[in-house]
PDB file of C-alpha atoms in Angstrom:
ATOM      1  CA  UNK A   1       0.000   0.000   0.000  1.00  0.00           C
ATOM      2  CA  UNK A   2       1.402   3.493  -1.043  1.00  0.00           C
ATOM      3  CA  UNK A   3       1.617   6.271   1.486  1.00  0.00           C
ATOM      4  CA  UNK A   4      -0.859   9.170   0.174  1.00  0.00           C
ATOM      5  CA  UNK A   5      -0.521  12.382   2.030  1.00  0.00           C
ATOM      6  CA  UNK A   6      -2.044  15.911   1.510  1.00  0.00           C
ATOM      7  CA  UNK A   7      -0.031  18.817  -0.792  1.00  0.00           C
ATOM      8  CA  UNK A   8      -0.577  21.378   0.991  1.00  0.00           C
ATOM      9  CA  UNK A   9       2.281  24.526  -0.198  1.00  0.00           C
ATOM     10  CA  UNK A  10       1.854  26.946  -3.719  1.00  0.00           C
ATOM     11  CA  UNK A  11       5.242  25.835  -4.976  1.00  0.00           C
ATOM     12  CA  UNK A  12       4.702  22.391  -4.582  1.00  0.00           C
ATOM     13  CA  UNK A  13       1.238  22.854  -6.464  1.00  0.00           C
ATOM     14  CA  UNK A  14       3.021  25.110  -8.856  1.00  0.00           C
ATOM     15  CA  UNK A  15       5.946  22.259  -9.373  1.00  0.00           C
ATOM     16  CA  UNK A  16       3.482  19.460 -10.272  1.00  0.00           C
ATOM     17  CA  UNK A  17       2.059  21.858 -12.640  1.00  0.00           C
ATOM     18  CA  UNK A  18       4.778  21.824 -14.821  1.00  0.00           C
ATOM     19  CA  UNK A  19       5.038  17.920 -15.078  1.00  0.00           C
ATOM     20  CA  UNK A  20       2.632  15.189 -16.551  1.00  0.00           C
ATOM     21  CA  UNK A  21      -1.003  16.061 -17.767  1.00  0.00           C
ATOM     22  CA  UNK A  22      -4.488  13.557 -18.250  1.00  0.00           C
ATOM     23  CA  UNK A  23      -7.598  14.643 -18.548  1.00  0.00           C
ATOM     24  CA  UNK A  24     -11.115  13.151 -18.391  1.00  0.00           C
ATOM     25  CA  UNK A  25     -14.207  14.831 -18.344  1.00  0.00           C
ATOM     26  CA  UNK A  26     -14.755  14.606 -14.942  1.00  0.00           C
ATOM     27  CA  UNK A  27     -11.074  15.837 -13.248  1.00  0.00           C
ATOM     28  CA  UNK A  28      -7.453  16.694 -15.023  1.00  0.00           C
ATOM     29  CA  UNK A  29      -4.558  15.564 -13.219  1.00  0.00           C
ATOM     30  CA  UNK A  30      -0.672  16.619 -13.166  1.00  0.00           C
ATOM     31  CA  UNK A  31       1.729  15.419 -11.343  1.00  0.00           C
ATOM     32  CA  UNK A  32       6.000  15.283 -11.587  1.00  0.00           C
ATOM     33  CA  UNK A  33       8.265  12.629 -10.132  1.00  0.00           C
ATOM     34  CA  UNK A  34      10.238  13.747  -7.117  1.00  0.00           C
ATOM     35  CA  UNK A  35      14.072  13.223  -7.177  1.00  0.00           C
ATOM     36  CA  UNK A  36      15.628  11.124  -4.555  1.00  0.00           C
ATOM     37  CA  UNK A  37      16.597  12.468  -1.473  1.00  0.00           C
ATOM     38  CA  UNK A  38      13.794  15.382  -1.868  1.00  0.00           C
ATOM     39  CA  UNK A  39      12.668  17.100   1.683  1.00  0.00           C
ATOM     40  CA  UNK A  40       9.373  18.511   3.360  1.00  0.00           C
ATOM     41  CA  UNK A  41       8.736  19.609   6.150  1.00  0.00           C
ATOM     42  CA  UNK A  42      12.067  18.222   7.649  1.00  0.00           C
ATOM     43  CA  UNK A  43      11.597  14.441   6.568  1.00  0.00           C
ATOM     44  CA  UNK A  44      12.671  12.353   3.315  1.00  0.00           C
ATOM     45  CA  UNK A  45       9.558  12.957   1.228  1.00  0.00           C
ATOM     46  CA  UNK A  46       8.526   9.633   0.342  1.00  0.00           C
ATOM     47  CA  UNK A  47       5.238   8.102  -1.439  1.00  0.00           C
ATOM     48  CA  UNK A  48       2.681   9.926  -2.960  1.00  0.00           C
ATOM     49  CA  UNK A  49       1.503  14.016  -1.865  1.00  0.00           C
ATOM     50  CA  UNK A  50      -1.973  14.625  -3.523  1.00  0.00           C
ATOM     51  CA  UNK A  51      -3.675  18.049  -3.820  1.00  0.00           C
ATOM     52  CA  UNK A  52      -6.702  19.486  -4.976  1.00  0.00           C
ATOM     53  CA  UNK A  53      -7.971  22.758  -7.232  1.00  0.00           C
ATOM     54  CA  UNK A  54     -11.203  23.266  -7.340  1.00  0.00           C
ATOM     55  CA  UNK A  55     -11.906  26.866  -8.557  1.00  0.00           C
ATOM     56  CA  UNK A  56     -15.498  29.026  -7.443  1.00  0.00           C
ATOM     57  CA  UNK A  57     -16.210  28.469 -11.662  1.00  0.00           C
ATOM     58  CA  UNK A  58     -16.772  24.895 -10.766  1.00  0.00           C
ATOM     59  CA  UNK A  59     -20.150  25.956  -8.295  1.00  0.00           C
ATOM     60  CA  UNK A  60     -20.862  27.671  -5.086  1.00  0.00           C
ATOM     61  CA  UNK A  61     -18.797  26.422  -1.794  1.00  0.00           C
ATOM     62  CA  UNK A  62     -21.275  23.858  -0.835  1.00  0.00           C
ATOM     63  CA  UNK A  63     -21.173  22.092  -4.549  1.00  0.00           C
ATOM     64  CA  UNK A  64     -16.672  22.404  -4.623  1.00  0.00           C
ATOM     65  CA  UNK A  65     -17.070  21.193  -0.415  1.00  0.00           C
ATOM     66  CA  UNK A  66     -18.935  18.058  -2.137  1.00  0.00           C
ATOM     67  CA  UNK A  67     -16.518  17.538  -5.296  1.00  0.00           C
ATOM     68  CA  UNK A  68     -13.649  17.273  -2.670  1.00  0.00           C
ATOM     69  CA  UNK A  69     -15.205  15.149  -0.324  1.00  0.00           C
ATOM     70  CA  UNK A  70     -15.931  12.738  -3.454  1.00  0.00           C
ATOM     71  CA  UNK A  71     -12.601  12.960  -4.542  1.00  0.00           C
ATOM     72  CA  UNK A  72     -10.993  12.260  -0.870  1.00  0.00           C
ATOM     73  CA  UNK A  73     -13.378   8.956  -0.961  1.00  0.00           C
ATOM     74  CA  UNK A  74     -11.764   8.065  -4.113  1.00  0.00           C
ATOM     75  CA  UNK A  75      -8.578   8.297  -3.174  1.00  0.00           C
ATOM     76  CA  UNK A  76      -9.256   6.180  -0.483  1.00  0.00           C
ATOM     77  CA  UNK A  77     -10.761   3.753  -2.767  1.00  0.00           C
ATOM     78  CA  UNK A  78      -7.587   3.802  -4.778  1.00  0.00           C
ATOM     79  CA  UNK A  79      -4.949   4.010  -2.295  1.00  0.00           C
ATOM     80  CA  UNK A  80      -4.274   0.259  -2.360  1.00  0.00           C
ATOM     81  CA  UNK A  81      -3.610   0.198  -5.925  1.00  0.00           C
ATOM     82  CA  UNK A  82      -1.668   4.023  -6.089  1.00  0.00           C
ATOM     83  CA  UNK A  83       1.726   3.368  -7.808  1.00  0.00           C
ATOM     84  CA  UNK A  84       4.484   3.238  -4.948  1.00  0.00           C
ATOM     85  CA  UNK A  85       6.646   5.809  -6.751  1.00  0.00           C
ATOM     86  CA  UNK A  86       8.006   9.510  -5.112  1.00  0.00           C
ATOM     87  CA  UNK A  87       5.475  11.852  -6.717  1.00  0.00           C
ATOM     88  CA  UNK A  88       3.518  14.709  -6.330  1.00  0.00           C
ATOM     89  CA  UNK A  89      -0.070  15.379  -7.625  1.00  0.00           C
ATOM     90  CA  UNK A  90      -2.635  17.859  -8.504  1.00  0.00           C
ATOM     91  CA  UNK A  91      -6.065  16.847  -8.988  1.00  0.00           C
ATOM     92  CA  UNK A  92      -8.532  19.256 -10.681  1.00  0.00           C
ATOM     93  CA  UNK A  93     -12.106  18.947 -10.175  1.00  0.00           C
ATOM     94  CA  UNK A  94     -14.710  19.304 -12.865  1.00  0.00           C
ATOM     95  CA  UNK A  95     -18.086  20.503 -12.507  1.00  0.00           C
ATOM     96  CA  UNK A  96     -19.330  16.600 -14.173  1.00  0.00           C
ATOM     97  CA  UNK A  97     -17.643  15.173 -10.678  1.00  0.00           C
ATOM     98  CA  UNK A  98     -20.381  16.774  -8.950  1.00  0.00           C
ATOM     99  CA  UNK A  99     -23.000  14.071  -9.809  1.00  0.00           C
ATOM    100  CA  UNK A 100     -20.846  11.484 -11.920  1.00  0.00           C
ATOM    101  CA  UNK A 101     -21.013   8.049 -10.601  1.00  0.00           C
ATOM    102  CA  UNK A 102     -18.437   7.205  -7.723  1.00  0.00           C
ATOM    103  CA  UNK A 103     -17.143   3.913  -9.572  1.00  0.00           C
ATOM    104  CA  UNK A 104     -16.474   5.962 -12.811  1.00  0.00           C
ATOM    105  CA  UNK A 105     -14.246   8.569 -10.637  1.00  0.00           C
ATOM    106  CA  UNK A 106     -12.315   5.580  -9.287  1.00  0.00           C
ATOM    107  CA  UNK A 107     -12.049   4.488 -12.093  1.00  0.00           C
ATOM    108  CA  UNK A 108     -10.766   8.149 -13.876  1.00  0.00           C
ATOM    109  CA  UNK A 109      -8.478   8.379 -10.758  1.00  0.00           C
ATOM    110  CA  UNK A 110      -6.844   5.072 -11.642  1.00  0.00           C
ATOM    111  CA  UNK A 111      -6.039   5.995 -14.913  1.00  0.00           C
ATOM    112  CA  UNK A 112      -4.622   9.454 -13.765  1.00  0.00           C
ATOM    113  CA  UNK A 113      -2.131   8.169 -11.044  1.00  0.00           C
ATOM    114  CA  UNK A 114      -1.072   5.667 -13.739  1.00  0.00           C
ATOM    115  CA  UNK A 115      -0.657   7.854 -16.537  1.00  0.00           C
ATOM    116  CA  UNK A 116       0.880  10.936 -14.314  1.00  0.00           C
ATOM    117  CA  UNK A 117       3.309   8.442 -12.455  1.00  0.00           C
ATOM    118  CA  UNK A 118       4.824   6.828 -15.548  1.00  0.00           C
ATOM    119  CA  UNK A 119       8.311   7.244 -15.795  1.00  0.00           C
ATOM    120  CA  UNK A 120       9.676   9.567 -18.681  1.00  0.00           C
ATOM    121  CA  UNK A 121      10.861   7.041 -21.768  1.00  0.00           C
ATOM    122  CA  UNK A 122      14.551   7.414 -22.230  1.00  0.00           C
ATOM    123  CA  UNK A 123      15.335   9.708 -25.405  1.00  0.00           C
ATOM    124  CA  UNK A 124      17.133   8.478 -28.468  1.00  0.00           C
ATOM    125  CA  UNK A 125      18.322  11.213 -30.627  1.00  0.00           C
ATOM    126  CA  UNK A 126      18.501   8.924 -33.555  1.00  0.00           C
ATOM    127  CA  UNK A 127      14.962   8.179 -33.148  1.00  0.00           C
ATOM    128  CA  UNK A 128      12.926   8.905 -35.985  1.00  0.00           C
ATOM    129  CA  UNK A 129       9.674   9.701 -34.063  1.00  0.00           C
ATOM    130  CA  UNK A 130       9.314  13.797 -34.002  1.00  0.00           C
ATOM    131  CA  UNK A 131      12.408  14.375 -36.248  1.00  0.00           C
ATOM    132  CA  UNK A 132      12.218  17.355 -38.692  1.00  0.00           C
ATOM    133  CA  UNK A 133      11.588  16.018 -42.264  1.00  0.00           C
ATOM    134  CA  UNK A 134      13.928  16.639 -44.769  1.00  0.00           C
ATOM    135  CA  UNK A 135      11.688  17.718 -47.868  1.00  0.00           C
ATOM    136  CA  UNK A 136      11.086  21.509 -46.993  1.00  0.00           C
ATOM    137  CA  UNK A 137       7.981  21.247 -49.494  1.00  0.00           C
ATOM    138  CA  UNK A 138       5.960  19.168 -46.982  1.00  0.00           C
ATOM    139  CA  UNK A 139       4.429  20.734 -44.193  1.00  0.00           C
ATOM    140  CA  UNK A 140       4.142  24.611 -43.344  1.00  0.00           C
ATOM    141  CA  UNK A 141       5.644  26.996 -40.909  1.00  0.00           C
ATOM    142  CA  UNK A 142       3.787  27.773 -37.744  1.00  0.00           C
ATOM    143  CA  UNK A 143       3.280  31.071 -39.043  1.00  0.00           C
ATOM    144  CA  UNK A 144       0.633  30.277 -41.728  1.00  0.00           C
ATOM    145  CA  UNK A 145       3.069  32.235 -44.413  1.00  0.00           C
ATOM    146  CA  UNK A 146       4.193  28.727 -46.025  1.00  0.00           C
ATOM    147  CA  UNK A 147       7.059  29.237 -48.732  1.00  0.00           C
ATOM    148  CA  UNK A 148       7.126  32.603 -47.691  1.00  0.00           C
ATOM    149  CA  UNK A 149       8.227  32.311 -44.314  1.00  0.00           C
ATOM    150  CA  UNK A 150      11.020  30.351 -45.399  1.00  0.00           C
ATOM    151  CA  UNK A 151      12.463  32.026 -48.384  1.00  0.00           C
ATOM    152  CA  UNK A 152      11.596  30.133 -50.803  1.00  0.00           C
ATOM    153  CA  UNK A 153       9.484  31.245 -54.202  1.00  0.00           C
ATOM    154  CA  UNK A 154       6.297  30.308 -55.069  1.00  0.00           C
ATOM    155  CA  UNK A 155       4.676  29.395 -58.483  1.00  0.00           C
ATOM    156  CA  UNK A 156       2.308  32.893 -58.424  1.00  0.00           C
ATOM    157  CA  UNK A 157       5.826  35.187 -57.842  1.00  0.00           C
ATOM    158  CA  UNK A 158       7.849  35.563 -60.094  1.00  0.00           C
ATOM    159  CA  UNK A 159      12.047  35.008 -59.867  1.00  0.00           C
ATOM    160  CA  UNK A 160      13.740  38.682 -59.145  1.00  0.00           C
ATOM    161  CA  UNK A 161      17.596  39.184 -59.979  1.00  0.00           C
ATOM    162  CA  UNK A 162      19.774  40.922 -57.865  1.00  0.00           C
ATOM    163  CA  UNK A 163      18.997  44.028 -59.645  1.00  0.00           C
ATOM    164  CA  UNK A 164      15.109  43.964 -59.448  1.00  0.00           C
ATOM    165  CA  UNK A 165      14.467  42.541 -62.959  1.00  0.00           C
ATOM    166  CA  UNK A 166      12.074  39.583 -63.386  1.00  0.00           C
ATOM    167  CA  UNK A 167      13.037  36.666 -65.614  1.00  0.00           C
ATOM    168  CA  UNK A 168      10.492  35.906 -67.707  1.00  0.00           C
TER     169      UNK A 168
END
């Protein structure tokens, strides 16, 4: 059984924000792996730290009081089968996990520790996954301008010389 205790400080929040992402429609979750040796509070941080955002556009306080007690429950539903890994995690709450079915925010909790927790794949720079493709005519540029952007003449301009003159 993993040890699942409450983030509770804005950095800490802030820091899980920047690592893994999942979403369902119910709840998003991110959440970073902690180095080794990592501290809080004066102790070895060890197991999981869960937190939880639920913002005043998700319903009044009674309706984001009841979204967090659901939550809580299904973290203790899970908290046999959380991954036993150094991690810390942000869940946010939906306004669906107001009256969504417990089982199927188990179940969306499952799939976010696992997915969150997963260890980074090691990067191969030979890998051909992501590479840059070495026909400039495929694809465009992020800017929309196409051939422009990059320099390169289209079929509807014509060819200029150095001094101005078209070929023709």
């Amino acid at each position: 059984m993993s040890t699942i205790r409450r983030l509770r400080r804005r950095p800490d929040f802030l820091a899980a924000a920047q690592g893994r992402r999942f979403h369902t429609e119910r709840m998003s979750a991110q959440g970073r792996l902690r180095q080794s040796g990592e501290m809080r509070d004066g102790e070895a941080a060890e197991g999981l730290f869960l937190g939880f955002t639920i913002t005043k556009r998700v319903g009044h306080a009674t309706e984001r009081n009841r979204i967090r007690r659901r939550l809580r429950s299904a973290v203790e539903a899970v908290a046999a089968d959380a991954p036993c890994v150094g991690a810390d995690i942000v869940l946010i709450a939906r306004r669906p996990a107001l009256d969504a079915p417990f089982e199927s925010l188990v179940e969306d909790l499952r799939r976010a520790l696992k997915a969150v927790t997963r260890p980074a794949a090691p990067r191969n720079s030979d890998s051909t996954f992501g590479a840059k493709s070495s026909n400039p005519q495929r694809g465009g540029s992020r800017s929309g301008r196409g051939a422009a952007a990059r320099g390169t003449p289209t079929s509807s301009s014509p060819i200029k010389a150095p001094d101005g003159s078209t070929d023709g």
